[in-house]
mmCIF file of C-alpha atoms in Angstrom:
data_model
loop_
_atom_site.group_PDB
_atom_site.id
_atom_site.type_symbol
_atom_site.label_atom_id
_atom_site.label_comp_id
_atom_site.label_asym_id
_atom_site.label_seq_id
_atom_site.Cartn_x
_atom_site.Cartn_y
_atom_site.Cartn_z
ATOM 1 C CA UNK L 752 96.629 -79.522 -23.288
ATOM 2 C CA UNK L 753 98.255 -76.331 -21.991
ATOM 3 C CA UNK L 754 97.175 -74.530 -18.805
ATOM 4 C CA UNK L 755 95.630 -71.559 -20.645
ATOM 5 C CA UNK L 756 93.375 -73.903 -22.649
ATOM 6 C CA UNK L 757 92.310 -75.795 -19.491
ATOM 7 C CA UNK L 758 91.506 -72.510 -17.679
ATOM 8 C CA UNK L 759 89.426 -71.301 -20.619
ATOM 9 C CA UNK L 760 87.385 -74.539 -20.621
ATOM 10 C CA UNK L 761 86.816 -74.332 -16.857
ATOM 11 C CA UNK L 762 85.560 -70.736 -17.092
ATOM 12 C CA UNK L 763 83.286 -71.700 -19.972
ATOM 13 C CA UNK L 764 81.830 -74.594 -17.956
ATOM 14 C CA UNK L 765 81.247 -72.474 -14.846
ATOM 15 C CA UNK L 766 79.506 -69.768 -16.886
ATOM 16 C CA UNK L 767 78.983 -66.089 -16.307
ATOM 17 C CA UNK L 768 78.107 -66.450 -12.625
ATOM 18 C CA UNK L 769 81.789 -66.153 -11.711
ATOM 19 C CA UNK L 770 82.115 -62.777 -13.456
ATOM 20 C CA UNK L 771 82.312 -59.826 -11.059
ATOM 21 C CA UNK L 772 79.011 -58.075 -10.455
ATOM 22 C CA UNK L 773 78.610 -54.625 -11.960
ATOM 23 C CA UNK L 774 79.458 -51.929 -9.427
ATOM 24 C CA UNK L 775 76.279 -50.497 -7.900
ATOM 25 C CA UNK L 776 75.451 -46.899 -8.740
ATOM 26 C CA UNK L 777 76.135 -44.457 -5.905
ATOM 27 C CA UNK L 778 72.816 -42.734 -6.630
ATOM 28 C CA UNK L 779 69.719 -43.515 -4.598
ATOM 29 C CA UNK L 780 66.803 -44.254 -6.922
ATOM 30 C CA UNK L 781 64.192 -42.879 -4.539
ATOM 31 C CA UNK L 782 66.111 -39.615 -4.278
ATOM 32 C CA UNK L 783 66.569 -39.322 -8.047
ATOM 33 C CA UNK L 784 62.789 -39.694 -8.291
ATOM 34 C CA UNK L 785 62.523 -36.367 -6.478
ATOM 35 C CA UNK L 786 63.825 -34.691 -9.638
ATOM 36 C CA UNK L 787 60.994 -36.187 -11.701
ATOM 37 C CA UNK L 788 58.439 -34.949 -9.190
ATOM 38 C CA UNK L 789 59.898 -31.445 -9.031
ATOM 39 C CA UNK L 790 60.016 -31.107 -12.810
ATOM 40 C CA UNK L 791 56.403 -32.236 -13.043
ATOM 41 C CA UNK L 792 55.340 -29.760 -10.365
ATOM 42 C CA UNK L 793 56.791 -26.889 -12.394
ATOM 43 C CA UNK L 794 55.032 -28.129 -15.521
ATOM 44 C CA UNK L 795 51.675 -28.710 -13.796
ATOM 45 C CA UNK L 796 51.818 -25.237 -12.245
ATOM 46 C CA UNK L 797 52.407 -23.640 -15.660
ATOM 47 C CA UNK L 798 55.811 -22.203 -14.719
ATOM 48 C CA UNK L 799 57.637 -24.344 -17.283
ATOM 49 C CA UNK L 800 56.435 -25.922 -20.532
ATOM 50 C CA UNK L 801 59.008 -28.694 -20.573
ATOM 51 C CA UNK L 802 62.627 -29.575 -19.880
ATOM 52 C CA UNK L 803 65.203 -32.345 -20.186
ATOM 53 C CA UNK L 804 67.621 -33.417 -17.470
ATOM 54 C CA UNK L 805 70.608 -35.719 -18.009
ATOM 55 C CA UNK L 806 73.315 -36.891 -15.602
ATOM 56 C CA UNK L 807 76.372 -39.018 -16.379
ATOM 57 C CA UNK L 808 78.516 -40.687 -13.713
ATOM 58 C CA UNK L 809 81.785 -42.230 -14.866
ATOM 59 C CA UNK L 810 80.505 -41.790 -18.408
ATOM 60 C CA UNK L 811 77.313 -43.788 -17.799
ATOM 61 C CA UNK L 812 73.779 -42.394 -17.772
ATOM 62 C CA UNK L 813 72.433 -42.442 -14.204
ATOM 63 C CA UNK L 814 69.546 -40.069 -14.797
ATOM 64 C CA UNK L 815 67.653 -39.000 -17.907
ATOM 65 C CA UNK L 816 64.188 -37.510 -17.953
ATOM 66 C CA UNK L 817 62.253 -35.531 -20.531
ATOM 67 C CA UNK L 818 59.247 -33.828 -18.944
ATOM 68 C CA UNK L 819 56.379 -31.807 -20.325
ATOM 69 C CA UNK L 820 56.031 -30.400 -23.793
ATOM 70 C CA UNK L 821 58.397 -29.085 -26.439
ATOM 71 C CA UNK L 822 55.313 -27.341 -27.858
ATOM 72 C CA UNK L 823 52.238 -26.736 -25.705
ATOM 73 C CA UNK L 824 49.828 -25.807 -28.480
ATOM 74 C CA UNK L 825 50.282 -29.064 -30.371
ATOM 75 C CA UNK L 826 51.055 -31.212 -27.305
ATOM 76 C CA UNK L 827 54.345 -32.238 -28.871
ATOM 77 C CA UNK L 828 56.080 -34.095 -26.053
ATOM 78 C CA UNK L 829 59.538 -33.245 -24.799
ATOM 79 C CA UNK L 830 61.980 -36.094 -25.582
ATOM 80 C CA UNK L 831 65.679 -36.761 -24.952
ATOM 81 C CA UNK L 832 66.366 -35.825 -28.596
ATOM 82 C CA UNK L 833 64.500 -32.514 -28.511
ATOM 83 C CA UNK L 834 66.651 -29.743 -29.993
ATOM 84 C CA UNK L 835 67.371 -26.661 -27.887
ATOM 85 C CA UNK L 836 68.906 -23.292 -28.643
ATOM 86 C CA UNK L 837 71.904 -23.430 -26.321
ATOM 87 C CA UNK L 838 73.069 -19.793 -26.701
ATOM 88 C CA UNK L 839 76.183 -19.237 -24.543
ATOM 89 C CA UNK L 840 76.828 -22.957 -24.194
ATOM 90 C CA UNK L 841 78.275 -22.431 -27.672
ATOM 91 C CA UNK L 842 81.196 -20.608 -26.042
ATOM 92 C CA UNK L 843 82.729 -23.823 -24.738
ATOM 93 C CA UNK L 844 82.926 -25.371 -28.226
ATOM 94 C CA UNK L 845 84.433 -22.221 -29.760
ATOM 95 C CA UNK L 846 87.010 -22.097 -26.953
ATOM 96 C CA UNK L 847 87.938 -25.724 -27.673
ATOM 97 C CA UNK L 848 88.388 -24.870 -31.366
ATOM 98 C CA UNK L 849 90.694 -21.968 -30.477
ATOM 99 C CA UNK L 850 92.815 -24.153 -28.201
ATOM 100 C CA UNK L 851 92.976 -26.924 -30.790
ATOM 101 C CA UNK L 852 94.418 -24.342 -33.194
ATOM 102 C CA UNK L 853 96.872 -23.349 -30.452
ATOM 103 C CA UNK L 854 97.972 -26.984 -30.185
ATOM 104 C CA UNK L 855 98.782 -26.946 -33.910
ATOM 105 C CA UNK L 856 100.790 -23.735 -33.662
ATOM 106 C CA UNK L 857 98.313 -21.775 -35.757
ATOM 107 C CA UNK L 858 97.890 -19.200 -32.984
ATOM 108 C CA UNK L 859 98.979 -18.382 -29.436
ATOM 109 C CA UNK L 860 96.766 -17.167 -26.631
ATOM 110 C CA UNK L 861 99.150 -14.246 -26.150
ATOM 111 C CA UNK L 862 98.635 -13.087 -29.748
ATOM 112 C CA UNK L 863 97.013 -9.684 -30.271
ATOM 113 C CA UNK L 864 93.600 -10.062 -31.877
ATOM 114 C CA UNK L 865 94.696 -7.559 -34.534
ATOM 115 C CA UNK L 866 96.990 -10.221 -35.999
ATOM 116 C CA UNK L 867 93.820 -11.902 -37.313
ATOM 117 C CA UNK L 868 91.390 -8.974 -37.371
ATOM 118 C CA UNK L 869 93.354 -5.784 -38.216
ATOM 119 C CA UNK L 870 90.451 -3.564 -37.155
ATOM 120 C CA UNK L 871 91.337 -4.404 -33.526
ATOM 121 C CA UNK L 872 94.742 -2.710 -33.730
ATOM 122 C CA UNK L 873 93.385 0.550 -32.278
ATOM 123 C CA UNK L 874 90.337 0.103 -30.043
ATOM 124 C CA UNK L 875 88.720 2.628 -27.721
ATOM 125 C CA UNK L 876 87.102 2.645 -24.292
ATOM 126 C CA UNK L 877 84.201 4.821 -23.194
ATOM 127 C CA UNK L 878 84.064 6.403 -19.740
ATOM 128 C CA UNK L 879 81.828 8.979 -18.103
ATOM 129 C CA UNK L 880 84.470 11.558 -19.141
ATOM 130 C CA UNK L 881 84.412 10.499 -22.793
ATOM 131 C CA UNK L 882 86.095 8.035 -25.140
ATOM 132 C CA UNK L 883 89.827 7.315 -24.976
ATOM 133 C CA UNK L 884 92.259 4.922 -26.677
ATOM 134 C CA UNK L 885 92.733 1.475 -25.168
ATOM 135 C CA UNK L 886 95.785 1.185 -22.925
ATOM 136 C CA UNK L 887 97.041 -1.838 -24.897
ATOM 137 C CA UNK L 888 95.944 -4.232 -27.606
ATOM 138 C CA UNK L 889 93.407 -6.938 -26.799
ATOM 139 C CA UNK L 890 94.799 -10.489 -26.826
ATOM 140 C CA UNK L 891 93.223 -13.883 -27.432
ATOM 141 C CA UNK L 892 93.715 -14.599 -23.707
ATOM 142 C CA UNK L 893 91.632 -11.513 -22.874
ATOM 143 C CA UNK L 894 88.830 -12.871 -25.048
ATOM 144 C CA UNK L 895 89.000 -16.410 -23.606
ATOM 145 C CA UNK L 896 88.701 -15.022 -20.068
ATOM 146 C CA UNK L 897 86.226 -12.195 -20.815
ATOM 147 C CA UNK L 898 88.704 -9.629 -19.523
ATOM 148 C CA UNK L 899 88.938 -7.611 -22.753
ATOM 149 C CA UNK L 900 86.408 -5.006 -21.564
ATOM 150 C CA UNK L 901 83.944 -5.960 -24.316
ATOM 151 C CA UNK L 902 80.246 -6.043 -23.379
ATOM 152 C CA UNK L 903 77.107 -6.894 -25.345
ATOM 153 C CA UNK L 904 76.515 -3.205 -25.957
ATOM 154 C CA UNK L 905 73.595 -2.914 -23.548
ATOM 155 C CA UNK L 906 75.403 -0.474 -21.205
ATOM 156 C CA UNK L 907 73.796 2.963 -21.275
ATOM 157 C CA UNK L 908 77.032 4.696 -22.301
ATOM 158 C CA UNK L 909 77.364 2.666 -25.506
ATOM 159 C CA UNK L 910 73.890 1.269 -26.288
ATOM 160 C CA UNK L 911 72.898 3.953 -28.858
ATOM 161 C CA UNK L 912 76.206 3.534 -30.709
ATOM 162 C CA UNK L 913 75.806 -0.257 -30.839
ATOM 163 C CA UNK L 914 72.176 -0.053 -31.922
ATOM 164 C CA UNK L 915 73.153 2.205 -34.818
ATOM 165 C CA UNK L 916 75.490 -0.553 -36.050
ATOM 166 C CA UNK L 917 72.965 -3.385 -35.691
ATOM 167 C CA UNK L 918 74.534 -4.656 -32.464
ATOM 168 C CA UNK L 919 73.618 -4.595 -28.793
ATOM 169 C CA UNK L 920 69.921 -4.005 -28.102
ATOM 170 C CA UNK L 921 69.226 -3.712 -31.834
ATOM 171 C CA UNK L 922 70.205 -7.379 -32.181
ATOM 172 C CA UNK L 923 67.287 -8.598 -30.071
ATOM 173 C CA UNK L 924 69.013 -9.696 -26.867
ATOM 174 C CA UNK L 925 72.402 -8.108 -27.526
ATOM 175 C CA UNK L 926 74.174 -11.403 -28.168
ATOM 176 C CA UNK L 927 71.844 -12.557 -30.939
ATOM 177 C CA UNK L 928 73.164 -12.598 -34.539
ATOM 178 C CA UNK L 929 71.241 -15.436 -36.242
ATOM 179 C CA UNK L 930 69.163 -12.901 -38.186
ATOM 180 C CA UNK L 931 72.184 -11.265 -39.821
ATOM 181 C CA UNK L 932 72.620 -11.626 -43.561
ATOM 182 C CA UNK L 933 76.416 -11.416 -43.324
ATOM 183 C CA UNK L 934 79.356 -13.570 -42.183
ATOM 184 C CA UNK L 935 80.331 -13.246 -38.526
ATOM 185 C CA UNK L 936 83.681 -11.608 -39.379
ATOM 186 C CA UNK L 937 81.865 -8.739 -41.113
ATOM 187 C CA UNK L 938 79.887 -8.119 -37.927
ATOM 188 C CA UNK L 939 83.031 -8.356 -35.778
ATOM 189 C CA UNK L 940 84.961 -5.903 -37.970
ATOM 190 C CA UNK L 941 82.149 -3.418 -37.388
ATOM 191 C CA UNK L 942 82.210 -4.144 -33.650
ATOM 192 C CA UNK L 943 85.914 -3.208 -33.544
ATOM 193 C CA UNK L 944 85.050 0.376 -34.503
ATOM 194 C CA UNK L 945 82.802 0.810 -31.443
ATOM 195 C CA UNK L 946 84.006 1.785 -27.955
ATOM 196 C CA UNK L 947 84.284 -0.881 -25.277
ATOM 197 C CA UNK L 948 83.421 -0.440 -21.594
ATOM 198 C CA UNK L 949 86.693 -1.264 -19.793
ATOM 199 C CA UNK L 950 90.404 -1.314 -20.479
ATOM 200 C CA UNK L 951 91.895 -4.695 -21.450
ATOM 201 C CA UNK L 952 92.690 -6.690 -18.318
ATOM 202 C CA UNK L 953 90.930 -4.202 -16.054
ATOM 203 C CA UNK L 954 87.826 -6.198 -15.131
ATOM 204 C CA UNK L 955 85.639 -9.155 -16.086
ATOM 205 C CA UNK L 956 83.010 -8.081 -18.638
ATOM 206 C CA UNK L 957 80.621 -10.527 -20.297
ATOM 207 C CA UNK L 958 80.051 -9.814 -23.957
ATOM 208 C CA UNK L 959 80.973 -10.508 -27.583
ATOM 209 C CA UNK L 960 84.393 -11.945 -26.660
ATOM 210 C CA UNK L 961 83.757 -15.489 -27.909
ATOM 211 C CA UNK L 962 82.057 -14.260 -31.085
ATOM 212 C CA UNK L 963 85.303 -12.445 -31.832
ATOM 213 C CA UNK L 964 87.161 -15.698 -31.146
ATOM 214 C CA UNK L 965 84.973 -17.378 -33.757
ATOM 215 C CA UNK L 966 86.255 -14.911 -36.339
ATOM 216 C CA UNK L 967 89.839 -15.373 -35.104
ATOM 217 C CA UNK L 968 89.418 -19.137 -35.562
ATOM 218 C CA UNK L 969 88.168 -18.625 -39.122
ATOM 219 C CA UNK L 970 91.072 -16.346 -40.014
ATOM 220 C CA UNK L 971 93.711 -18.576 -38.371
ATOM 221 C CA UNK L 972 92.434 -21.746 -40.029
ATOM 222 C CA UNK L 973 91.039 -20.505 -43.333
ATOM 223 C CA UNK L 974 87.764 -22.332 -42.628
ATOM 224 C CA UNK L 975 84.285 -21.110 -41.600
ATOM 225 C CA UNK L 976 83.413 -21.714 -37.951
ATOM 226 C CA UNK L 977 80.622 -24.183 -38.661
ATOM 227 C CA UNK L 978 83.053 -26.364 -40.587
ATOM 228 C CA UNK L 979 85.704 -26.023 -37.876
ATOM 229 C CA UNK L 980 83.294 -27.149 -35.166
ATOM 230 C CA UNK L 981 81.963 -29.976 -37.332
ATOM 231 C CA UNK L 982 85.382 -31.335 -38.305
ATOM 232 C CA UNK L 983 87.139 -30.811 -34.978
ATOM 233 C CA UNK L 984 84.394 -31.545 -32.415
ATOM 234 C CA UNK L 985 80.891 -32.609 -33.393
ATOM 235 C CA UNK L 986 81.898 -34.957 -36.220
ATOM 236 C CA UNK L 987 84.592 -36.886 -34.317
ATOM 237 C CA UNK L 988 82.414 -37.063 -31.173
ATOM 238 C CA UNK L 989 79.338 -38.185 -33.153
ATOM 239 C CA UNK L 990 77.362 -35.178 -31.958
ATOM 240 C CA UNK L 991 74.977 -35.524 -34.874
ATOM 241 C CA UNK L 992 72.357 -33.143 -33.467
ATOM 242 C CA UNK L 993 74.550 -30.078 -32.919
ATOM 243 C CA UNK L 994 74.607 -27.322 -35.540
ATOM 244 C CA UNK L 995 74.222 -23.571 -36.012
ATOM 245 C CA UNK L 996 71.030 -23.822 -38.069
ATOM 246 C CA UNK L 997 68.476 -26.624 -37.907
ATOM 247 C CA UNK L 998 68.246 -28.877 -40.988
ATOM 248 C CA UNK L 999 64.751 -28.930 -42.497
ATOM 249 C CA UNK L 1000 64.324 -32.612 -41.649
ATOM 250 C CA UNK L 1001 64.943 -31.925 -37.950
ATOM 251 C CA UNK L 1002 62.824 -28.769 -37.610
ATOM 252 C CA UNK L 1003 60.012 -30.691 -35.927
ATOM 253 C CA UNK L 1004 62.318 -31.534 -33.009
ATOM 254 C CA UNK L 1005 63.176 -27.924 -32.134
ATOM 255 C CA UNK L 1006 61.653 -26.814 -28.839
ATOM 256 C CA UNK L 1007 59.349 -23.812 -28.900
ATOM 257 C CA UNK L 1008 60.654 -20.854 -26.900
ATOM 258 C CA UNK L 1009 58.474 -19.800 -23.980
ATOM 259 C CA UNK L 1010 58.703 -16.767 -21.729
ATOM 260 C CA UNK L 1011 57.740 -16.089 -18.117
ATOM 261 C CA UNK L 1012 55.050 -13.466 -17.561
ATOM 262 C CA UNK L 1013 54.720 -11.246 -14.486
ATOM 263 C CA UNK L 1014 52.931 -14.052 -12.615
ATOM 264 C CA UNK L 1015 55.722 -16.532 -13.428
ATOM 265 C CA UNK L 1016 53.608 -18.484 -15.915
ATOM 266 C CA UNK L 1017 54.740 -19.382 -19.425
ATOM 267 C CA UNK L 1018 53.468 -18.063 -22.719
ATOM 268 C CA UNK L 1019 54.768 -18.618 -26.241
ATOM 269 C CA UNK L 1020 57.502 -16.111 -27.058
ATOM 270 C CA UNK L 1021 56.933 -14.112 -30.253
ATOM 271 C CA UNK L 1022 58.633 -14.878 -33.535
ATOM 272 C CA UNK L 1023 61.850 -13.061 -34.459
ATOM 273 C CA UNK L 1024 65.061 -12.286 -32.540
ATOM 274 C CA UNK L 1025 63.257 -11.688 -29.236
ATOM 275 C CA UNK L 1026 61.569 -15.066 -29.338
ATOM 276 C CA UNK L 1027 61.684 -18.068 -31.647
ATOM 277 C CA UNK L 1028 64.690 -16.758 -33.574
ATOM 278 C CA UNK L 1029 65.987 -17.585 -37.031
ATOM 279 C CA UNK L 1030 67.390 -21.062 -36.439
ATOM 280 C CA UNK L 1031 65.073 -22.818 -38.916
ATOM 281 C CA UNK L 1032 64.344 -20.082 -41.453
ATOM 282 C CA UNK L 1033 66.726 -17.198 -41.892
ATOM 283 C CA UNK L 1034 69.892 -16.115 -43.690
ATOM 284 C CA UNK L 1035 72.003 -18.957 -42.195
ATOM 285 C CA UNK L 1036 75.160 -16.885 -42.635
ATOM 286 C CA UNK L 1037 76.193 -15.824 -39.126
ATOM 287 C CA UNK L 1038 78.077 -18.558 -37.266
ATOM 288 C CA UNK L 1039 78.119 -16.941 -33.836
ATOM 289 C CA UNK L 1040 80.823 -18.556 -31.712
ATOM 290 C CA UNK L 1041 79.398 -16.999 -28.575
ATOM 291 C CA UNK L 1042 75.745 -17.929 -28.825
ATOM 292 C CA UNK L 1043 74.747 -19.608 -32.084
ATOM 293 C CA UNK L 1044 74.440 -23.377 -31.647
ATOM 294 C CA UNK L 1045 71.462 -25.709 -31.354
ATOM 295 C CA UNK L 1046 71.958 -29.084 -29.619
ATOM 296 C CA UNK L 1047 70.422 -31.875 -27.537
ATOM 297 C CA UNK L 1048 71.111 -32.974 -23.968
ATOM 298 C CA UNK L 1049 72.831 -36.247 -25.045
ATOM 299 C CA UNK L 1050 74.998 -34.465 -27.613
ATOM 300 C CA UNK L 1051 76.142 -31.813 -25.178
ATOM 301 C CA UNK L 1052 76.791 -34.435 -22.498
ATOM 302 C CA UNK L 1053 79.157 -36.231 -24.916
ATOM 303 C CA UNK L 1054 81.096 -33.002 -25.384
ATOM 304 C CA UNK L 1055 81.328 -32.480 -21.622
ATOM 305 C CA UNK L 1056 82.355 -36.091 -21.002
ATOM 306 C CA UNK L 1057 85.232 -35.548 -23.429
ATOM 307 C CA UNK L 1058 86.379 -32.639 -21.269
ATOM 308 C CA UNK L 1059 85.918 -34.663 -18.069
ATOM 309 C CA UNK L 1060 88.129 -37.313 -19.683
ATOM 310 C CA UNK L 1061 90.744 -34.576 -20.241
ATOM 311 C CA UNK L 1062 90.263 -34.330 -23.978
ATOM 312 C CA UNK L 1063 89.267 -37.820 -25.150
ATOM 313 C CA UNK L 1064 86.093 -39.840 -25.680
ATOM 314 C CA UNK L 1065 85.680 -43.353 -27.064
ATOM 315 C CA UNK L 1066 89.179 -43.415 -28.496
ATOM 316 C CA UNK L 1067 88.853 -39.997 -30.138
ATOM 317 C CA UNK L 1068 91.162 -37.283 -28.814
ATOM 318 C CA UNK L 1069 90.069 -33.675 -29.268
ATOM 319 C CA UNK L 1070 92.546 -31.888 -26.965
ATOM 320 C CA UNK L 1071 95.629 -32.809 -24.970
ATOM 321 C CA UNK L 1072 95.101 -33.354 -21.219
ATOM 322 C CA UNK L 1073 97.190 -30.307 -20.320
ATOM 323 C CA UNK L 1074 95.133 -28.126 -22.651
ATOM 324 C CA UNK L 1075 91.921 -29.155 -20.881
ATOM 325 C CA UNK L 1076 93.633 -28.420 -17.553
ATOM 326 C CA UNK L 1077 94.406 -24.933 -18.865
ATOM 327 C CA UNK L 1078 90.753 -24.391 -19.785
ATOM 328 C CA UNK L 1079 89.382 -25.631 -16.480
ATOM 329 C CA UNK L 1080 91.626 -23.760 -14.051
ATOM 330 C CA UNK L 1081 91.179 -20.126 -13.055
ATOM 331 C CA UNK L 1082 92.949 -17.839 -15.541
ATOM 332 C CA UNK L 1083 91.357 -14.567 -14.402
ATOM 333 C CA UNK L 1084 92.870 -13.933 -10.993
ATOM 334 C CA UNK L 1085 90.341 -12.122 -8.811
ATOM 335 C CA UNK L 1086 88.601 -10.329 -11.678
ATOM 336 C CA UNK L 1087 85.694 -12.791 -11.938
ATOM 337 C CA UNK L 1088 85.071 -13.007 -8.190
ATOM 338 C CA UNK L 1089 86.862 -10.668 -5.797
ATOM 339 C CA UNK L 1090 86.283 -13.106 -2.909
ATOM 340 C CA UNK L 1091 88.212 -15.842 -4.690
ATOM 341 C CA UNK L 1092 85.351 -18.313 -4.215
ATOM 342 C CA UNK L 1093 84.942 -18.707 -7.978
ATOM 343 C CA UNK L 1094 87.264 -18.190 -10.901
ATOM 344 C CA UNK L 1095 86.998 -18.135 -14.670
ATOM 345 C CA UNK L 1096 89.148 -20.260 -16.972
ATOM 346 C CA UNK L 1097 89.235 -20.374 -20.760
ATOM 347 C CA UNK L 1098 85.480 -20.496 -21.279
ATOM 348 C CA UNK L 1099 84.130 -21.747 -17.941
ATOM 349 C CA UNK L 1100 83.279 -20.581 -14.458
ATOM 350 C CA UNK L 1101 85.376 -22.560 -11.942
ATOM 351 C CA UNK L 1102 84.481 -23.418 -8.325
ATOM 352 C CA UNK L 1103 87.403 -22.392 -6.107
ATOM 353 C CA UNK L 1104 85.801 -22.930 -2.689
ATOM 354 C CA UNK L 1105 83.344 -25.629 -1.661
ATOM 355 C CA UNK L 1106 79.937 -24.083 -1.142
ATOM 356 C CA UNK L 1107 80.521 -21.289 -3.646
ATOM 357 C CA UNK L 1108 78.205 -23.014 -6.150
ATOM 358 C CA UNK L 1109 75.825 -25.234 -4.232
ATOM 359 C CA UNK L 1110 77.293 -28.680 -3.514
ATOM 360 C CA UNK L 1111 79.626 -28.661 -6.523
ATOM 361 C CA UNK L 1112 83.145 -29.852 -5.704
ATOM 362 C CA UNK L 1113 86.166 -27.585 -5.927
ATOM 363 C CA UNK L 1114 87.286 -27.687 -9.558
ATOM 364 C CA UNK L 1115 83.783 -28.031 -10.994
ATOM 365 C CA UNK L 1116 83.432 -26.056 -14.215
ATOM 366 C CA UNK L 1117 80.120 -24.867 -15.581
ATOM 367 C CA UNK L 1118 78.142 -22.320 -17.551
ATOM 368 C CA UNK L 1119 74.737 -21.897 -19.169
ATOM 369 C CA UNK L 1120 72.734 -20.300 -21.934
ATOM 370 C CA UNK L 1121 70.388 -17.330 -22.169
ATOM 371 C CA UNK L 1122 67.419 -19.608 -22.885
ATOM 372 C CA UNK L 1123 67.807 -21.158 -19.415
ATOM 373 C CA UNK L 1124 69.960 -24.224 -20.155
ATOM 374 C CA UNK L 1125 72.762 -25.089 -17.743
ATOM 375 C CA UNK L 1126 75.609 -27.572 -17.374
ATOM 376 C CA UNK L 1127 78.295 -28.567 -14.892
ATOM 377 C CA UNK L 1128 81.224 -30.981 -14.861
ATOM 378 C CA UNK L 1129 82.438 -32.185 -11.450
ATOM 379 C CA UNK L 1130 85.847 -33.897 -11.827
ATOM 380 C CA UNK L 1131 85.893 -35.008 -8.175
ATOM 381 C CA UNK L 1132 82.600 -36.883 -8.400
ATOM 382 C CA UNK L 1133 83.079 -37.787 -12.115
ATOM 383 C CA UNK L 1134 79.767 -36.118 -12.914
ATOM 384 C CA UNK L 1135 78.336 -34.466 -16.010
ATOM 385 C CA UNK L 1136 75.101 -32.557 -15.360
ATOM 386 C CA UNK L 1137 72.999 -31.132 -18.208
ATOM 387 C CA UNK L 1138 69.691 -29.286 -17.906
ATOM 388 C CA UNK L 1139 67.960 -28.148 -21.101
ATOM 389 C CA UNK L 1140 65.096 -25.690 -21.399
ATOM 390 C CA UNK L 1141 64.142 -22.923 -23.859
ATOM 391 C CA UNK L 1142 62.529 -20.132 -21.864
ATOM 392 C CA UNK L 1143 63.428 -16.438 -22.192
ATOM 393 C CA UNK L 1144 62.926 -14.465 -20.061
ATOM 394 C CA UNK L 1145 62.929 -17.261 -17.519
ATOM 395 C CA UNK L 1146 61.653 -16.507 -14.014
ATOM 396 C CA UNK L 1147 61.341 -20.182 -13.073
ATOM 397 C CA UNK L 1148 64.183 -21.402 -10.840
ATOM 398 C CA UNK L 1149 63.994 -25.085 -11.826
ATOM 399 C CA UNK L 1150 67.388 -24.984 -13.543
ATOM 400 C CA UNK L 1151 69.015 -23.649 -10.400
ATOM 401 C CA UNK L 1152 67.509 -26.427 -8.297
ATOM 402 C CA UNK L 1153 68.390 -29.245 -10.683
ATOM 403 C CA UNK L 1154 72.083 -29.668 -9.654
ATOM 404 C CA UNK L 1155 71.136 -29.600 -5.957
ATOM 405 C CA UNK L 1156 68.716 -32.478 -6.471
ATOM 406 C CA UNK L 1157 71.398 -34.400 -8.340
ATOM 407 C CA UNK L 1158 73.869 -34.059 -5.471
ATOM 408 C CA UNK L 1159 71.301 -34.897 -2.776
ATOM 409 C CA UNK L 1160 70.829 -38.253 -4.529
ATOM 410 C CA UNK L 1161 74.566 -39.061 -4.468
ATOM 411 C CA UNK L 1162 75.158 -41.438 -1.559
ATOM 412 C CA UNK L 1163 78.883 -41.468 -1.024
#
């Protein structure tokens, strides 16, 4: 009998006791329990209807808690698979689509946007002295970094012009397009005719940039954005609960939107763009790359874990490691933060100095959504942090406290 066979028989006889013990989690259970208590306090006080928190460490779930109600009136409980409108958390997926197209040579980040949307060949900028031509063409890089000078049209100098075109304040919250009975590129072509609020590369301005990228992605690929995201991200990653519009069979899992009143207590937001939105019933035509998706905490955590793994999850590669590095390093100089404490990459805010964003390590990338959801990825601590809520306007500060309570439970 050969040595390998003898060794196998010995190990079989000894049994599993000789196998190395699973590494203990670095999180203190009693300290993680503080998160449960805090979430319940906010719910009991009427400041929040319900929320879901999820934390991964080294790709494993170390904390998951669904608290309160996804609908107060019917006492429908919040669960880990509750669907949330994630608004600007959509931006990260659209940015990944753009960079996947870059990897295939279908576009370059230095390309002028007008190569894909001709209406952007001659844009204008409004100032207190009037409207003038843009100093140069807007590039895909400008859009990825929000340095194109494009706002959501809520600025006083442009708001009436945007409203007249069904954008800005006329679109509910400025960024909202789910009620539009037209493809996103039609909306973006109309946006190109309106003045922007800063010259390209002049300053960091948050606005329709990633919605424009959604149209660029459609034009560069020849596919609608929902199909691009499904075939390039959510399908391969088995994110089966992430979509632009909720399927009828899943409508009962969509969280009700609540709002904070003047006393910081919740009430049900009204129907329509300024409340529940058109994610279940509506035209289902506008695939807004900047703010359109619905998802769950576990789905979004899978997407973030792929990025933490530098582009791969469970044997499926979405992006090359160097592409993820490009996304998650500061690409905006000092335009995002003149102190240099934080930067902005291709779709994410980046911690540049420890203490600039709570206890997040240098290199942590994060963002959030208008309905109050937030996420962070800490490459140093191998952490994925997801907090889901649907509350707009949201005066409760539970989402801001959630990452702090995660870090205070980390014991190394």
